[in-house]
Short mmCIF file of C-alpha atoms and ligand atoms in Angstrom, two decimals:
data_model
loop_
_atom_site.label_atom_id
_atom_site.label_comp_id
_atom_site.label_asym_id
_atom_site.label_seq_id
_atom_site.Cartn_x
_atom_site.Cartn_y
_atom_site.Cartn_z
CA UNK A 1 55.14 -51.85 24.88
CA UNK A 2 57.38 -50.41 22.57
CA UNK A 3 57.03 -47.29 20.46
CA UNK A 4 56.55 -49.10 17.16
CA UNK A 5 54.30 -51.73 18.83
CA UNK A 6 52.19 -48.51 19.98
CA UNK A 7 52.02 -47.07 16.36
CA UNK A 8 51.04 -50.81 15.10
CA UNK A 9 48.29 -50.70 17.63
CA UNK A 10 47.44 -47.58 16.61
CA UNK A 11 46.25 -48.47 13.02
CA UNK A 12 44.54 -51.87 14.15
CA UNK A 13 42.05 -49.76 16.08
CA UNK A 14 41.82 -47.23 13.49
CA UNK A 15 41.11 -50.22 10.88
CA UNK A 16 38.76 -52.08 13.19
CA UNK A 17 36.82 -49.47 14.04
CA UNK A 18 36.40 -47.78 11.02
CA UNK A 19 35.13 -51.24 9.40
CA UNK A 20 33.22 -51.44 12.68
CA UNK A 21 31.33 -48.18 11.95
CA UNK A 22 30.78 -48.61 8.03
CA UNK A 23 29.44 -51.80 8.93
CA UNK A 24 26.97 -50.61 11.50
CA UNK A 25 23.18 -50.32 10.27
CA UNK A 26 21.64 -48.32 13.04
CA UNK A 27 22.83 -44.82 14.91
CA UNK A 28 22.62 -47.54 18.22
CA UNK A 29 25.20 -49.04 16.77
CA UNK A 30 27.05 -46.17 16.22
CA UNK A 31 26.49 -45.24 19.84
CA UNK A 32 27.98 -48.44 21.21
CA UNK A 33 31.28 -48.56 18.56
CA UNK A 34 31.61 -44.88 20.43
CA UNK A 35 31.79 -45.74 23.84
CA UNK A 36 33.68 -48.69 22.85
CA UNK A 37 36.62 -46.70 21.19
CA UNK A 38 36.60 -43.80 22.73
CA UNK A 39 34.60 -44.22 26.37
CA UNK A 40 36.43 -44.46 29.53
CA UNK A 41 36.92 -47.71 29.31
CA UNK A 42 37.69 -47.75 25.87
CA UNK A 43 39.87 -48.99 22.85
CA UNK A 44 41.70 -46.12 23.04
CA UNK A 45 42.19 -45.59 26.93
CA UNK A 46 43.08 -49.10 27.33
CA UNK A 47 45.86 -47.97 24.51
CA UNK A 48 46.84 -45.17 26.03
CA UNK A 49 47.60 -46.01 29.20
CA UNK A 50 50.86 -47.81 27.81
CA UNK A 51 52.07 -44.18 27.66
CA UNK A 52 53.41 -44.22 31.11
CA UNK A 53 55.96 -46.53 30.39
CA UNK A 54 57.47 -44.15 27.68
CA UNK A 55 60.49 -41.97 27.98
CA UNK A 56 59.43 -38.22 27.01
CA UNK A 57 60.64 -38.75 23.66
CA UNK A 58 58.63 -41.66 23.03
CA UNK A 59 55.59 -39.67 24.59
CA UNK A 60 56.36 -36.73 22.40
CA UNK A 61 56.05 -38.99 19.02
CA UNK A 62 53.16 -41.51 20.40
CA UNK A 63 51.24 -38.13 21.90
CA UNK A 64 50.14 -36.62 18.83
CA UNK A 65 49.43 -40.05 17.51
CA UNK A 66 47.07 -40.89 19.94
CA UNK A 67 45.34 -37.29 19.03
CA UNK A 68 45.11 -38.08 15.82
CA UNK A 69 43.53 -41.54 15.95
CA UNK A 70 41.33 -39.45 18.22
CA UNK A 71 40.16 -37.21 16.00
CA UNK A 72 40.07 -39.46 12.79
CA UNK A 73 37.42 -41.83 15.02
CA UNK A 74 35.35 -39.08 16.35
CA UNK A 75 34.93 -37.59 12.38
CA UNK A 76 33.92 -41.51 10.89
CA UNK A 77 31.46 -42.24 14.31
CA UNK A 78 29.91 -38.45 13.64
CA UNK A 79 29.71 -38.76 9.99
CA UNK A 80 27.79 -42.33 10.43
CA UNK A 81 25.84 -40.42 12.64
CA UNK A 82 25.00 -37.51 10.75
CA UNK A 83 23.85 -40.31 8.13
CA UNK A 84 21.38 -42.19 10.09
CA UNK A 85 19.54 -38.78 11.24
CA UNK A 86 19.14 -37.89 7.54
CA UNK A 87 17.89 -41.61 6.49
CA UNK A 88 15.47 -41.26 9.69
CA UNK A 89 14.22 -37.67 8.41
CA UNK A 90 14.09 -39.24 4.91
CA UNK A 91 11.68 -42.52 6.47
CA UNK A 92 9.73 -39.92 7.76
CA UNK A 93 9.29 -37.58 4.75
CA UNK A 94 8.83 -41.25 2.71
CA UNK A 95 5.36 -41.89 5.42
CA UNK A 96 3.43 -38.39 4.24
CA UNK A 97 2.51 -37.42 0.91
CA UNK A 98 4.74 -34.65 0.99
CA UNK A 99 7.21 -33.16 -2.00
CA UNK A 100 9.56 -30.57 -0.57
CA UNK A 101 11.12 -29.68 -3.83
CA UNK A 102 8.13 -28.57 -5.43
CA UNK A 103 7.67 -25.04 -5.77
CA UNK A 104 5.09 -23.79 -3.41
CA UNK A 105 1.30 -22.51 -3.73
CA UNK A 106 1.20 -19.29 -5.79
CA UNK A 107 -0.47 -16.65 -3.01
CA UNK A 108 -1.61 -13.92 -4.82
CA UNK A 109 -0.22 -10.27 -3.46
CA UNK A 110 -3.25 -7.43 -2.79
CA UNK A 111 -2.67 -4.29 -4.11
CA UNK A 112 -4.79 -0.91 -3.97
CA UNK A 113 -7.11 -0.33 -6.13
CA UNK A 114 -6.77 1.94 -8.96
CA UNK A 115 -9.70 4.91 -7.90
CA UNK A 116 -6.48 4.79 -4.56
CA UNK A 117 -3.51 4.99 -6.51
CA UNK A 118 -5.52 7.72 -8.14
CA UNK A 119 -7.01 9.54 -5.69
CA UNK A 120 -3.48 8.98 -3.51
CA UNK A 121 -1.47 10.44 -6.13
CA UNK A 122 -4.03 13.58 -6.11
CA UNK A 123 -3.64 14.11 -3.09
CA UNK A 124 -0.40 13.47 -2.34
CA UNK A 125 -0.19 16.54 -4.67
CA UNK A 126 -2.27 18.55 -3.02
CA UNK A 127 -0.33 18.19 0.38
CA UNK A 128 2.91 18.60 -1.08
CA UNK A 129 1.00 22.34 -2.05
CA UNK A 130 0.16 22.92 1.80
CA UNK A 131 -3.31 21.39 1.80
CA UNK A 132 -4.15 19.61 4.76
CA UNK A 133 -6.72 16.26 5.03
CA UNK A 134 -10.44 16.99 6.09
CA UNK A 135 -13.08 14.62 6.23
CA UNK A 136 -17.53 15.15 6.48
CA UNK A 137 -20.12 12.86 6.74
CA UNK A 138 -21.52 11.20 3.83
CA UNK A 139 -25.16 11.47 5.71
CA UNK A 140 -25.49 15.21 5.75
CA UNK A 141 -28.03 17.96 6.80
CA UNK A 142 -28.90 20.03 3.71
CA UNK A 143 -27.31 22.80 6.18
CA UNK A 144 -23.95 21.72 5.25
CA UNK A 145 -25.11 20.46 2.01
CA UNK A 146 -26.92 22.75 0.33
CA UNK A 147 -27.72 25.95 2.89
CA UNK A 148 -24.58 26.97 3.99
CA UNK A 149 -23.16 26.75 0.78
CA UNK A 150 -25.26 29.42 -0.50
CA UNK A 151 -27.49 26.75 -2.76
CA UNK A 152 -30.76 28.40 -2.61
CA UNK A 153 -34.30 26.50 -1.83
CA UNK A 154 -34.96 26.29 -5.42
CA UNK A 155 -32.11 25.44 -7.13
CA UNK A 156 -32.18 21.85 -9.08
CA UNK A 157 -29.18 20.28 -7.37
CA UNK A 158 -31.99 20.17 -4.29
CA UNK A 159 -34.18 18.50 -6.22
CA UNK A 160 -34.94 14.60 -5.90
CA UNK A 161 -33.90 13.76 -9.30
CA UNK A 162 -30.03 14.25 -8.26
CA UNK A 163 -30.16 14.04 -4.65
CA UNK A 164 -30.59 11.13 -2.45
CA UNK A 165 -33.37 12.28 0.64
CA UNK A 166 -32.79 9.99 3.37
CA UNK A 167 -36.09 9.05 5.13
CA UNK A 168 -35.99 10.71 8.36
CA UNK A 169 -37.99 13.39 10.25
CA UNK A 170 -34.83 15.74 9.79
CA UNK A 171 -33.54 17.15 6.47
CA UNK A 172 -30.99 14.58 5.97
CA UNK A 173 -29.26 13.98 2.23
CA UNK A 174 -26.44 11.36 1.23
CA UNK A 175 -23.94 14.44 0.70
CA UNK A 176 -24.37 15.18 -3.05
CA UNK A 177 -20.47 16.71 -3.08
CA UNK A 178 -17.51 17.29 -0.64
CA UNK A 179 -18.26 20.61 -0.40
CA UNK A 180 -20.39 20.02 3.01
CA UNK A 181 -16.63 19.65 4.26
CA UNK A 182 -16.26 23.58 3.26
CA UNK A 183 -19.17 24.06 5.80
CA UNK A 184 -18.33 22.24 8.57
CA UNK A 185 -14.30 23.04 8.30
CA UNK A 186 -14.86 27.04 8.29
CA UNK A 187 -17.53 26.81 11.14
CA UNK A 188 -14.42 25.09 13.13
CA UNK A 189 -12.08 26.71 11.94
CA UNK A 190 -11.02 30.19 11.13
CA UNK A 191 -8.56 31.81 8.48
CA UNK A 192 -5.78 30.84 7.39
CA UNK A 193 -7.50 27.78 6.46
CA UNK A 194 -5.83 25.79 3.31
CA UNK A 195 -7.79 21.64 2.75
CA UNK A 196 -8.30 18.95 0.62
CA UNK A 197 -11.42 16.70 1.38
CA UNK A 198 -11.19 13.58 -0.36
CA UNK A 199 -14.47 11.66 -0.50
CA UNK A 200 -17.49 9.77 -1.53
CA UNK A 201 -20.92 11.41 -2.78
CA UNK A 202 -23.98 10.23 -4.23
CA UNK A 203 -26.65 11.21 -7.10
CA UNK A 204 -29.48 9.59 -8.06
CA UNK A 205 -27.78 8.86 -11.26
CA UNK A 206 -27.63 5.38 -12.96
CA UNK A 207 -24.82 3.78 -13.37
CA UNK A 208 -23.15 4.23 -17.18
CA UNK A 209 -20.08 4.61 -18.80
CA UNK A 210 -19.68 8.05 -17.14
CA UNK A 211 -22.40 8.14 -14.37
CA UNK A 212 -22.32 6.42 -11.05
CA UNK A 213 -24.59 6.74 -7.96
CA UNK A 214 -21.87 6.46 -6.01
CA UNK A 215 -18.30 8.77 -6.80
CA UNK A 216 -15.25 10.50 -5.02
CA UNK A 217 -14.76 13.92 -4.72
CA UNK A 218 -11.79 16.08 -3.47
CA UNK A 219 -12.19 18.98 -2.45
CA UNK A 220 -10.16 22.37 -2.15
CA UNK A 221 -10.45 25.45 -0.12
CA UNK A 222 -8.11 27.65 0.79
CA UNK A 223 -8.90 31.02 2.78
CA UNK A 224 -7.31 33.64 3.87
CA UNK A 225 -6.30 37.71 2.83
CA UNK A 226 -5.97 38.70 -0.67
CA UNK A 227 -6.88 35.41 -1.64
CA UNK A 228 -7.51 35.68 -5.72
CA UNK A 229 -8.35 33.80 -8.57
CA UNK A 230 -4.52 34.02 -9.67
CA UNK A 231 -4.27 31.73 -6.43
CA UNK A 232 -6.50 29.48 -7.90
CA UNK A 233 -5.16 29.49 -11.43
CA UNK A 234 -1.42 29.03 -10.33
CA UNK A 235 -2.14 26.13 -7.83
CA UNK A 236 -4.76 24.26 -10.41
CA UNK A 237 -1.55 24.63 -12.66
CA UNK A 238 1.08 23.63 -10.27
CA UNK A 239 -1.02 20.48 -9.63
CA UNK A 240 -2.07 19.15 -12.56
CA UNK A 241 1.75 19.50 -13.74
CA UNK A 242 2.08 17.06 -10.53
CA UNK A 243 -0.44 14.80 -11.79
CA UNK A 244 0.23 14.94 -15.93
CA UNK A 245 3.63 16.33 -16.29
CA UNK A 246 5.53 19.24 -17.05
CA UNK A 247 3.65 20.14 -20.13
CA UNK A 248 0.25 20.09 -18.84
CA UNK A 249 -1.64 23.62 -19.41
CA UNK A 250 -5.16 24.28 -18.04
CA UNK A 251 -7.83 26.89 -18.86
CA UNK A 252 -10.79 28.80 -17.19
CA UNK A 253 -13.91 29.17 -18.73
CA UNK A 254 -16.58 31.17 -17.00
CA UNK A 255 -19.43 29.40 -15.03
CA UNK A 256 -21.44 29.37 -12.45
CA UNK A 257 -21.77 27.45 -9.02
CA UNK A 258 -24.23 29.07 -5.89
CA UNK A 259 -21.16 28.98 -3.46
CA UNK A 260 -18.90 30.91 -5.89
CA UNK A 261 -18.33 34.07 -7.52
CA UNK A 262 -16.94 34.13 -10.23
CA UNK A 263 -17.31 30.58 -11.08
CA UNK A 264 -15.22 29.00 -13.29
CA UNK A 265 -14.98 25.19 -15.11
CA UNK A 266 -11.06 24.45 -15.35
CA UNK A 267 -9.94 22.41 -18.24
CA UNK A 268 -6.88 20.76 -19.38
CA UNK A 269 -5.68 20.80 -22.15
CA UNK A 270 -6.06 17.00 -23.92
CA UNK A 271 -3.25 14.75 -22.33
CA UNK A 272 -3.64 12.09 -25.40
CA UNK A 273 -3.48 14.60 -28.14
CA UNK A 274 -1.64 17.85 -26.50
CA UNK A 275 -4.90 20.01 -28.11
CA UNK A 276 -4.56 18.72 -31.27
CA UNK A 277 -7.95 16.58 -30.88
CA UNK A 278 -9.19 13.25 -30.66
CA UNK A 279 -11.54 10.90 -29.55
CA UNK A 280 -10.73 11.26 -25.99
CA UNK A 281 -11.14 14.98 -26.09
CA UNK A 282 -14.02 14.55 -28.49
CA UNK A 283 -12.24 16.90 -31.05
CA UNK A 284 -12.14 19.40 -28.14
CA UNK A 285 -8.06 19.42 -27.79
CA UNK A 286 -9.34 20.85 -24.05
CA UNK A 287 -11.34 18.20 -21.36
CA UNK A 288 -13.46 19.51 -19.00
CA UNK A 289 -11.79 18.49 -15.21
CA UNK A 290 -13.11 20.27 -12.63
CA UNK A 291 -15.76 23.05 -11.12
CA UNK A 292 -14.09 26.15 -9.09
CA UNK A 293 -14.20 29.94 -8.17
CA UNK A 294 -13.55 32.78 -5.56
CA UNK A 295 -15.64 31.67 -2.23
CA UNK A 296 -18.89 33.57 -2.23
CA UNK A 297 -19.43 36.32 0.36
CA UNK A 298 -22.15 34.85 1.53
CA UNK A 299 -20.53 31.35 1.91
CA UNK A 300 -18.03 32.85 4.17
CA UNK A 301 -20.38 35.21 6.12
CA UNK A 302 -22.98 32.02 6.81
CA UNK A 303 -19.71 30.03 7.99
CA UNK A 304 -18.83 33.19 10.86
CA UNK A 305 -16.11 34.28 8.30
CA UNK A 306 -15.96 38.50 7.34
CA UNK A 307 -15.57 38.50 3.82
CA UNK A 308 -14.68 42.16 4.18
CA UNK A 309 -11.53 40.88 5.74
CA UNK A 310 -10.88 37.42 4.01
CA UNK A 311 -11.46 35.77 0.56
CA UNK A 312 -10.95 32.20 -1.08
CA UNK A 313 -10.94 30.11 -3.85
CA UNK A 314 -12.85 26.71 -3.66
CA UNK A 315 -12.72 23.57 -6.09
CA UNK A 316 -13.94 20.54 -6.03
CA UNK A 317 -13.02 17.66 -8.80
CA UNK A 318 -14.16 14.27 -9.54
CA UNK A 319 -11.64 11.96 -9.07
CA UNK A 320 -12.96 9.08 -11.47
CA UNK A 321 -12.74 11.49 -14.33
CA UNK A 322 -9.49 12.56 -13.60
CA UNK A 323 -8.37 8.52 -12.71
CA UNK A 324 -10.09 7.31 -15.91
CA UNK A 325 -7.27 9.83 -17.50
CA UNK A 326 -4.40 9.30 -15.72
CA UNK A 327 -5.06 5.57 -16.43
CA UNK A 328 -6.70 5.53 -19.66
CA UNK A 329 -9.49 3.71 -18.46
CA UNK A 330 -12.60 4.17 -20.85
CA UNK A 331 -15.81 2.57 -18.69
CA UNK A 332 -16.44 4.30 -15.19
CA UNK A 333 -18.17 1.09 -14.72
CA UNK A 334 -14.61 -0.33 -14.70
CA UNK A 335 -13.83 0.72 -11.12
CA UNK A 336 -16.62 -1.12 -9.85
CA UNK A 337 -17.17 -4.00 -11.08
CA UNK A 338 -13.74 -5.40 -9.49
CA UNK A 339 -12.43 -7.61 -12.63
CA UNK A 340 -9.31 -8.27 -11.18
CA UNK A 341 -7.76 -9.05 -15.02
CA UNK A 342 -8.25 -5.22 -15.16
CA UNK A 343 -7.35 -4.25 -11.49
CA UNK A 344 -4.48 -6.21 -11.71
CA UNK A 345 -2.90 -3.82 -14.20
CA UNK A 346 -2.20 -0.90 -12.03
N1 DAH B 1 -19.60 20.88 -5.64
C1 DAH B 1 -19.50 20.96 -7.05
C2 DAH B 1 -20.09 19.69 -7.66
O1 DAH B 1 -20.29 18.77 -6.98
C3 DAH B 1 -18.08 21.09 -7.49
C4 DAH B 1 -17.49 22.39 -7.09
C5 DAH B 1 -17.58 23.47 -7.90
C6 DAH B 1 -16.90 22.52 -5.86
C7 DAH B 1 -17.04 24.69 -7.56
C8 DAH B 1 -16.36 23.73 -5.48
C9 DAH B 1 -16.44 24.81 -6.34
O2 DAH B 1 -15.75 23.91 -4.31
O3 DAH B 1 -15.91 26.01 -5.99
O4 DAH B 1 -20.33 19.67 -8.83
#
């Protein structure tokens, strides 16, 4: 064979096989064109063992022509292949009642709820101001409830009209505040003491636009020396400039609470109308957030604390109130009744 009867060759392969291969219909077809070209006992083989009788010239120009055909029938027998796989995924597909290119099933994301986001951004607050979590039972004693707190026999807040009695041969309550959390922290725990107790309560109250039987609660206590009501005025401030901004201003008012002395109601000064008055404040310009005060003696003393060595200041706030404000949410109602066009909003 001569050089130019080895190139001719060459490109009757190439042609043959390459109509060979477009002509095939199946991939076992495609298989057997393979072996057929390029197996051992192949089209190209066969050609190639004519090398031999080459001078190394001729091998060095008919080498890389071999290489090439090679190549050039490997990348038409793969391609062919490559095609039937697809049409044979495609049959398949074509047998179920499947569309991939639709867009797929909307799956709706949870989120928290808004009393969370709420009562997380409270108290994320709070801890950035030192106060550490605590938790109580919501089935209490009236020991924690109401005796160690200094909430005498006869006081109303005893009294079945706002306190659920649970039906049991002990004194049992649903806790009517977090403040049973003041009671059982201190008789664990002694001064320096600084927590937040973040929590359900209950009252027999019916359910309105601002009444629920069932609330949350956080409360505060912090206790150790020299602890004043400045304490309690600067932190109050510092957190509900966390929770309403830079301009928010609170306000004491004198009141009064069994487990504190003084007592005081903290207000804030309208967020809506910055004290200028409106319907949200009621005309007020000031809305009425929270209950607080400097730890009563006694509380302290019934808890194995000396109040002639250590003081504190105490709060406790509702956190619906203060979520219905930080969200603008009118209805308490709203929280529980789980309309997900309104939970969806926060
Ligand atoms: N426990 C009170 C309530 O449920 C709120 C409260 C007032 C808590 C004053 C306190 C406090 O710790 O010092 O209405």
């Amino acid at each position: 064979m001569t050089i130019a009867e080895f190139k001719t060759a060459c490109s009757v392969i190439e042609q043959e096989y390459k109509n060979k291969i477009a002509a095939a219909t199946t991939s076992a077809e495609v298989e057997d064109l393979r072996v057929a070209a390029l197996g051992r006992k192949g089209a190209l083989t066969e050609l190639l063992k004519g090398l031999k009788d080459f001078s190394i010239e001729e091998k060095k120009e008919a080498g890389p022509l071999g290489n090439a055909l090679k190549a050039s029938l490997t990348a038409a027998l793969d391609e062919k292949t490559a095609f039937f796989a697809a049409q044979e995924i495609n049959n398949e597909l074509n047998k179920v009642d499947l569309d991939l290119t639709l867009p797929g099933y909307p799956v709706a994301k949870g989120h928290k709820h808004p009393l969370s986001v709420a009562q997380d951004r409270m108290t994320t607050i709070l801890a950035h101001l030192g106060f550490e979590w605590a938790e109580g039972p919501w089935v209490e004693d009236e020991k924690h409830n109401f005796d160690l707190l200094n909430v005498p026999q006869h006081h109303p807040a005893r009294d079945a009209q706002d306190t659920f009695f649970v039906d049991t041969k002990m004194p049992l309550v649903l806790r009517s505040h977090t403040s049973n959390v003041q009671s059982r922290y201190m008789e664990k725990h002694k001064p320096p003491l600084r927590i937040m107790a973040p929590g359900r309560v209950f009252r027999n109250d019916s359910l309105d636009a601002t009444h629920s039987p069932v609330f949350h609660q956080i409360e505060g206590l912090y206790v150790d020396k020299n602890v004043s009501l400045a304490d309690l005025k600067s932190d109050l401030t510092a957190f509900m400039k966390g929770l309403f901004g830079n301009k928010a201003e609170i306000r004491f008012r004198p009141s009064f609470f069994p487990f504190t002395e003084p007592s005081v109601e903290v207000d804030v000064k309208c967020v809506f109308c910055q004290g200028k008055g409106c319907n949200v404040c009621k005309g007020n310009g000031w809305i009425e957030m929270l209950g607080a005060g400097v730890v009563h003696p006694n509380v302290l003393k019934n808890c194995g604390i000396d109040p002639n060595e250590f003081s504190g200041y105490a709060f406790g706030m509702g956190v619906e109130r203060l979520a219905m404000m930080m969200l603008n949410i009118k209805d308490i109602r709203a929280f529980y009744e789980n309309d997900v066009r309104l939970l969806k909003q926060f």
